[in-house]
Amino acid sequence: MGYNFKYVLVFISLMCVWCGRLRFSMASTDSSDGGLVRFNLRKRNLDRHSLSAARIKKASNAGDLGSDVNTDSTPNVVYLKNYLDSQYFGEISIGSPPQYFNVVFDTGSSNLWVPSSKCIFSIPCYFHSKYKSRISSTYTEIGTSCKIPYGHGSIYGFFSQDVVKVGDIIIKDQVFAEITKEGSLALLALHYDGILGLGFKDISIGEVTPVWYNMIDQGYIYQNVFSLWLNKDPVAEIGGEIVFGGINSRHFRGEHTYVPISQKGYWQIDVGDVLLANRSTGLCEGSCAAIVDSGISSIAGPTTVVTQINHAIGAQGYVSLECKSIIHNYGDKIWDALISGQLNPEILCANIGLCSHDKYQKDNVIETVVHDENLDGSTSKESPFCTFCDMIVFWIQVQLKQSNLKEKILKYVDELCEKLPSPEGQVFVDCNSIAAMPHISFTIGNRSFPLSPQQYVLRVEEGSSSVCYGGFVALDVPPPQGPLWVLGDIFLGKYHTVFDFGNQSIGFAEAA
C-alpha cells in the first residue's frame, strides 16, 4: 500500500509507559488435533497441572464456524498482572538446536524478524536474544539486505533461512530477517525480541513468504483460520491465546459477526459510524477503513474523531493556538457559509483564504496533523491554519446535526482546539472520572461493538498511586486509502477475533 503508518504506531507504542513492562512466554500444546495448534501468551511460573482443559473448536466448514466440533486439549497458560496486559507475545524457536525468542504475533505486518548476533553496534540488541547462524545445522545463507521502517527511523538487517518452530509446528525453509541495527533507543524498553507477522504476503518486505503461509503450504493447518483471544481480566491466570487452525469455544460468547476483507494486504475491513455515547462522530457515517492489528496496544484513528473522544473523556490534549485563532477570527464567517449553504464545505477553507485550491488535488501522503509534516520530515505546502480550518468545518457540521445554537457550537469547537491528540501519543485522563466517561462504539457489519471506559482507559499502578491513559491515538491517512482506523489490543481484548484466511473475512464475538 506504500504507507508506513503501522511502524509509526509501533514507535508511538514504545514511548508509552505501559508498553515496556510485559514479559510473556508461550507454551505449545499437542498439535495432533487435525492440524490445530494453540498458543498461550503467558507469564512464567504457574503450576500448569492445576489448570483445566480447554475446549478447542475445529472448523468443520469454513463458512459455518458455528457448527464446529469440539475436541479436548490441555493448554499451558499462566496469569498476567492486571496493569501490564496491553502487550502480548509468545515464544518461538529458530534453528537446530533451537534458539528461543519472544515475538509479537502481529496481524499488522507479514515478516518474521529477530535480532542477529551480528548486531554489535546497536545498544538495544544487547538487551535481547540474538540469532546465531553459526550454531544452527539447518541454517541457509541468503544475505539479501532489508530495511524495516519504524516511526521516524528504521531497523536494518538481512534475510536468512532456517527451520522455525511455532508451538509444535516445525516450519522448514522459513525466510526471516536478522536485524543488525536497531536504531531507536525506545527498543530498549521492549521485553520481546522480534515480530512474527501474520498479515498477507502482499505487504511482506522482500516478498518473503510469511510463516502463516508456510504453515498452510507444508500441510500443518487443516482449516485456514487462526483466532486470537487477549485476556483483560486483571485477576485471571490466562494472558491470551492464539489458535492456528481453529477457535477455542471457551473464550467467546454468542456468535461471531463476520465481515469481508475490504482490501487484501492488511487484515482490513470496512467500519461504519463511531459513536460517542450513541452520538455520531460524523466521519465514518458512510464508511471508513479499519485494520485489525494485534501488534499495537492502542486504537488509532483520524484526528477529527480522536479529538472528539479526548474532549468527551476529559483527556489532557495538545492546545493549538492556530486552531483557536481560526475560531476567534473566522468562526462567524465559517458559520454563515455553512448555514447559508452557498459554499461547498469541502473547499470552504480555500474560499476564505486559509487553504490553497491546489491542496485538494495534492498527492496522497500521510500527515501528522499537529505539526503538518510528512513522514519523511518534510514540511507540507499547506500551513497548519489550513489543516485546522478543515477540522473546524467538519466539527461544526457534525454539531449542526445535533444542535443549531451558534454560541454553544463555537464554544464546543474552541474547546476541541485544546484537546488535540498529543504528538507523543499519550493522553492522561483522570482516574477518578473513569466511571463517568462515555462508551465508545464501532459499527461493524451493521452491529455495534462498544467499549466501556474501563476497557479503553489503561490504568498503571505506581506504588500507592495510579496513572491513567486514554487508549486512542491520532493517525491521519487521506483518501482513497483513508480515513483509516487501526484496531489494536484494546479492541481485541474486548472481542475474540477469528482471522478467516480461507474465506477472506474476520469475525468478532464478545470475549469470555
Short mmCIF file of N, CA and C in Angstrom, two decimals, residues 68 88 93 115 227 234 252 290 318 325 342 426:
data_model
loop_
_atom_site.label_atom_id
_atom_site.label_comp_id
_atom_site.label_asym_id
_atom_site.label_seq_id
_atom_site.Cartn_x
_atom_site.Cartn_y
_atom_site.Cartn_z
N ASP A 68 -18.98 -26.14 14.44
CA ASP A 68 -17.72 -26.81 14.68
C ASP A 68 -17.85 -27.91 15.71
N TYR A 88 1.22 -8.39 24.16
CA TYR A 88 1.14 -9.85 24.21
C TYR A 88 2.17 -10.44 23.26
N SER A 93 11.04 -20.77 18.35
CA SER A 93 12.46 -21.09 18.23
C SER A 93 12.86 -21.09 16.77
N PRO A 115 16.64 -10.17 16.35
CA PRO A 115 17.99 -9.61 16.34
C PRO A 115 19.03 -10.66 15.93
N SER A 227 -7.23 -17.79 15.30
CA SER A 227 -8.06 -16.96 16.17
C SER A 227 -7.23 -16.43 17.33
N PRO A 234 -7.95 -8.63 35.07
CA PRO A 234 -6.71 -8.41 35.82
C PRO A 234 -6.42 -9.49 36.85
N PHE A 252 -15.30 -17.07 24.01
CA PHE A 252 -16.22 -16.08 23.47
C PHE A 252 -17.65 -16.46 23.81
N ALA A 290 -10.66 0.03 8.30
CA ALA A 290 -10.08 -0.30 9.60
C ALA A 290 -9.19 -1.52 9.45
N TYR A 318 -3.41 18.42 23.41
CA TYR A 318 -2.48 19.43 22.90
C TYR A 318 -3.28 20.68 22.55
N SER A 325 -7.26 30.45 17.09
CA SER A 325 -7.32 31.74 16.40
C SER A 325 -8.26 31.69 15.21
N GLN A 342 -24.07 28.39 0.72
CA GLN A 342 -23.58 28.99 -0.51
C GLN A 342 -22.21 28.47 -0.93
N GLN A 426 0.56 9.69 24.02
CA GLN A 426 -0.06 9.52 25.33
C GLN A 426 -0.99 10.67 25.66
#
